[in-house]
C-alpha cells in the first residue's frame, strides 16, 4: 500500500456531518470559515461534471444530455462562483489518471458537500470522495480492466431503479476503495471490488465502474436515475427549449444591431445562422465564400437553400481564382492550410467592411472545440494540424462574438437543426473540412486534380447513399493521392492515379474507427471509380483508425 499523505484528507467520525468536519478541518488549518453558498435563481437546471482528467469525461456530459438535462464539464477546481451561476442540481466527479495518494492529487472543493446537492463519483471521483471523507483507498493488486458483473446488494437504492439485480459493467481502474468513509454503505459489488458502488444518506454516491461507456449497456438508466430521481431534474432540456432560450438570449445580446455570419454549407453554420435569423431577421447578413475547393454542385446548393428556401440575406463570393492562385506550387499540408485560412480571413474582412457598421460576428463553435481548447490551454498538447474552420475567424477581428452552439455536441446541433425545419440533407451532411478538397489532394492542388477528385467524391457519395450508410458514417470521402501506378485497360497500358477511399465511424472526431463497409459495396465503388474516371486506374481502402492516423490525410 502507498504511504498516506494526510495533506488533503479530512478526519471524520461517524456522527459528524460532512460539512461540520470540513469546517473543523479548516479551523485546524487556521482558515476562515466559508460562507454557505447560495444558489442563484436561474431557469435552466444543470448537472455539473467535475473533470479529473478522464478520457471519458466528455462522454459523461453526453450521457447526461441524453436524459434531456443540461450539463457542463468544468475543471475539477472550478470556483463556486462559476458553479453557482450554472444553477447546479448535482455533481458528477469524473475518473482520472491520478492516485489519491499522489502529491498534489486533484481533489474536489468542499462546495460539493456544502451545497447539499447530490454527488456521484465515477472511478477516481469515487476514490477522491472516499479518501476526502475519511475512507481508505489502496492500489489494487492488479489493474481491473474490462467487463465484469455488478451485483446489486441495496435493491431499494434510487440509483438502481428499473435495473436487474446483476448487470454487466465496464471497469478500468488500478486503485480502489478498501475502507468506507463514515456514514457510507456498500450498495453493489463485483468479483474484484467489494465496494463497486457506495453511498450515504446525504445523496453522495460513488461508482467504481464506468457507466458512461457503451460497454456498460445499462449505464443510461443509472444516469437517468441519478439526474432525474436523485437530483430531481425535470428532463426538459429539449431542442425546442434550447431554441426558445437561444433566440431570447440573442435578441437580448444584439438589441437592434447587425450580425454577420460566415456560411460553410455545413450543419453548424446553418443552425447558427437560422437561430440568429429567428432572433433578429434581416439584421443578419450571411457571407458565403466559394473557395473553389468545394464538392460538385455544393456552392449552388448552399446558396439556393439559404437564399430561396430560408430567405436569408446572403452575399455570395466566388473566390476560386484567388484561392487557386495562392495554392499554386504548394504541396506542404500545413502551408496549404495556412494559406487557405489566411485568404479566407482576408476575403471575409473585405466583404464585411463593404456591409458598413456591423458589431457582431456569429460562429458555429461547438462544445468539443471549447473543451479541446480549454484543455489545450492547461495541457501541453502537441500540434497535429492547424485546423481552419470557416466559422472560426480570429479573435483580433473587431466584432463581438455570438456562439449559440458553444455548449452543444454535433448530434445535438442536428436535433436543433431538425427542430428548426432545416432541410434534412443539410442537417445530416457529414462534416467537411474548412480547407475542403485541398487537404484531400496530396501534393499540389490544380484545377485538373480538383475535377478528378470531385468526380470520385460524387461516385463515392452516390454509392454510400444508395447503400443507406450515409448517416451511419461520420465521414466518407475520396482522397486523390499523388501516386500513379501502372494498369491495363482493354489491351492498353495505363498509368493513372491512385484514389484512396476513407469511411469512418466516430462520435466526435477525436477518435475514429474505419468502417467495415461490405465488400460488394467496395467492389462497386472501385469499379465505378476506375471505369468512370479515365485518369484513375487503382483504388485502395484506408483501414486505419484514429489514432494513430488522423481522419483527413493532410
Ligand atoms: P483530423 O484529420 O484532424 O480531423 O482527424 C478531425 C475532424 O476535423 C475535420 N477537419 C477540419 N475541419 N477545418 C475544419 O473545419 C479543418 O482545417 C479541418 N481539418 C480536419 C475532419 O474532416 C474531421 O471531421
mmCIF file with all atom_site columns, C-alpha atoms and ligand atoms in Angstrom, residues 337 385-389 431-435 439-440 474-475 509 546 550-552, ligand 1:
data_model
loop_
_atom_site.group_PDB
_atom_site.id
_atom_site.type_symbol
_atom_site.label_atom_id
_atom_site.label_alt_id
_atom_site.label_comp_id
_atom_site.label_asym_id
_atom_site.label_entity_id
_atom_site.label_seq_id
_atom_site.pdbx_PDB_ins_code
_atom_site.Cartn_x
_atom_site.Cartn_y
_atom_site.Cartn_z
_atom_site.occupancy
_atom_site.B_iso_or_equiv
_atom_site.pdbx_formal_charge
_atom_site.auth_seq_id
_atom_site.auth_comp_id
_atom_site.auth_asym_id
_atom_site.auth_atom_id
_atom_site.pdbx_PDB_model_num
ATOM   1  C CA  . UNK A 1 337 ? -3.973  25.007 -44.542 1.00 0.00 ? 337 UNK A CA  1
ATOM   2  C CA  . UNK A 1 385 ? -2.776  20.218 -37.663 1.00 0.00 ? 385 UNK A CA  1
ATOM   3  C CA  . UNK A 1 386 ? -3.796  23.845 -37.773 1.00 0.00 ? 386 UNK A CA  1
ATOM   4  C CA  . UNK A 1 387 ? -7.494  23.372 -38.447 1.00 0.00 ? 387 UNK A CA  1
ATOM   5  C CA  . UNK A 1 388 ? -9.096  26.080 -40.451 1.00 0.00 ? 388 UNK A CA  1
ATOM   6  C CA  . UNK A 1 389 ? -12.779 26.360 -39.716 1.00 0.00 ? 389 UNK A CA  1
ATOM   7  C CA  . UNK A 1 431 ? -18.570 17.137 -41.634 1.00 0.00 ? 431 UNK A CA  1
ATOM   8  C CA  . UNK A 1 432 ? -16.461 18.714 -44.351 1.00 0.00 ? 432 UNK A CA  1
ATOM   9  C CA  . UNK A 1 433 ? -13.179 20.464 -43.506 1.00 0.00 ? 433 UNK A CA  1
ATOM   10 C CA  . UNK A 1 434 ? -12.743 24.218 -43.965 1.00 0.00 ? 434 UNK A CA  1
ATOM   11 C CA  . UNK A 1 435 ? -9.788  23.776 -46.388 1.00 0.00 ? 435 UNK A CA  1
ATOM   12 C CA  . UNK A 1 439 ? -6.399  18.609 -47.999 1.00 0.00 ? 439 UNK A CA  1
ATOM   13 C CA  . UNK A 1 440 ? -7.757  15.569 -49.826 1.00 0.00 ? 440 UNK A CA  1
ATOM   14 C CA  . UNK A 1 474 ? -19.242 10.065 -39.507 1.00 0.00 ? 474 UNK A CA  1
ATOM   15 C CA  . UNK A 1 475 ? -17.476 10.752 -42.785 1.00 0.00 ? 475 UNK A CA  1
ATOM   16 C CA  . UNK A 1 509 ? -13.939 13.061 -34.499 1.00 0.00 ? 509 UNK A CA  1
ATOM   17 C CA  . UNK A 1 546 ? -7.627  7.464  -35.429 1.00 0.00 ? 546 UNK A CA  1
ATOM   18 C CA  . UNK A 1 550 ? -5.967  11.242 -38.444 1.00 0.00 ? 550 UNK A CA  1
ATOM   19 C CA  . UNK A 1 551 ? -9.259  11.353 -40.300 1.00 0.00 ? 551 UNK A CA  1
ATOM   20 C CA  . UNK A 1 552 ? -8.102  13.566 -43.156 1.00 0.00 ? 552 UNK A CA  1
HETATM 21 P P1  . LIG B 2 .   ? -8.459  15.078 -38.341 1.00 0.00 ? 1   LIG B P1  1
HETATM 22 O O1  . LIG B 2 .   ? -7.976  14.946 -39.739 1.00 0.00 ? 1   LIG B O1  1
HETATM 23 O O2  . LIG B 2 .   ? -7.720  16.127 -37.554 1.00 0.00 ? 1   LIG B O2  1
HETATM 24 O O3  . LIG B 2 .   ? -9.957  15.602 -38.480 1.00 0.00 ? 1   LIG B O3  1
HETATM 25 O O4  . LIG B 2 .   ? -8.533  13.771 -37.626 1.00 0.00 ? 1   LIG B O4  1
HETATM 26 C C1  . LIG B 2 .   ? -10.889 15.666 -37.427 1.00 0.00 ? 1   LIG B C1  1
HETATM 27 C C2  . LIG B 2 .   ? -12.165 16.243 -37.976 1.00 0.00 ? 1   LIG B C2  1
HETATM 28 O O5  . LIG B 2 .   ? -11.971 17.608 -38.322 1.00 0.00 ? 1   LIG B O5  1
HETATM 29 C C3  . LIG B 2 .   ? -12.182 17.800 -39.697 1.00 0.00 ? 1   LIG B C3  1
HETATM 30 N N1  . LIG B 2 .   ? -11.125 18.709 -40.134 1.00 0.00 ? 1   LIG B N1  1
HETATM 31 C C4  . LIG B 2 .   ? -11.299 20.021 -40.273 1.00 0.00 ? 1   LIG B C4  1
HETATM 32 N N2  . LIG B 2 .   ? -12.404 20.772 -40.127 1.00 0.00 ? 1   LIG B N2  1
HETATM 33 N N3  . LIG B 2 .   ? -11.150 22.669 -40.705 1.00 0.00 ? 1   LIG B N3  1
HETATM 34 C C5  . LIG B 2 .   ? -12.333 22.104 -40.377 1.00 0.00 ? 1   LIG B C5  1
HETATM 35 O O6  . LIG B 2 .   ? -13.335 22.812 -40.290 1.00 0.00 ? 1   LIG B O6  1
HETATM 36 C C6  . LIG B 2 .   ? -10.002 21.966 -40.860 1.00 0.00 ? 1   LIG B C6  1
HETATM 37 O O7  . LIG B 2 .   ? -8.953  22.520 -41.148 1.00 0.00 ? 1   LIG B O7  1
HETATM 38 C C7  . LIG B 2 .   ? -10.090 20.572 -40.634 1.00 0.00 ? 1   LIG B C7  1
HETATM 39 N N4  . LIG B 2 .   ? -9.183  19.575 -40.688 1.00 0.00 ? 1   LIG B N4  1
HETATM 40 C C8  . LIG B 2 .   ? -9.841  18.431 -40.376 1.00 0.00 ? 1   LIG B C8  1
HETATM 41 C C9  . LIG B 2 .   ? -12.095 16.445 -40.336 1.00 0.00 ? 1   LIG B C9  1
HETATM 42 O O8  . LIG B 2 .   ? -12.828 16.401 -41.545 1.00 0.00 ? 1   LIG B O8  1
HETATM 43 C C10 . LIG B 2 .   ? -12.656 15.580 -39.240 1.00 0.00 ? 1   LIG B C10 1
HETATM 44 O O9  . LIG B 2 .   ? -14.066 15.643 -39.209 1.00 0.00 ? 1   LIG B O9  1
#
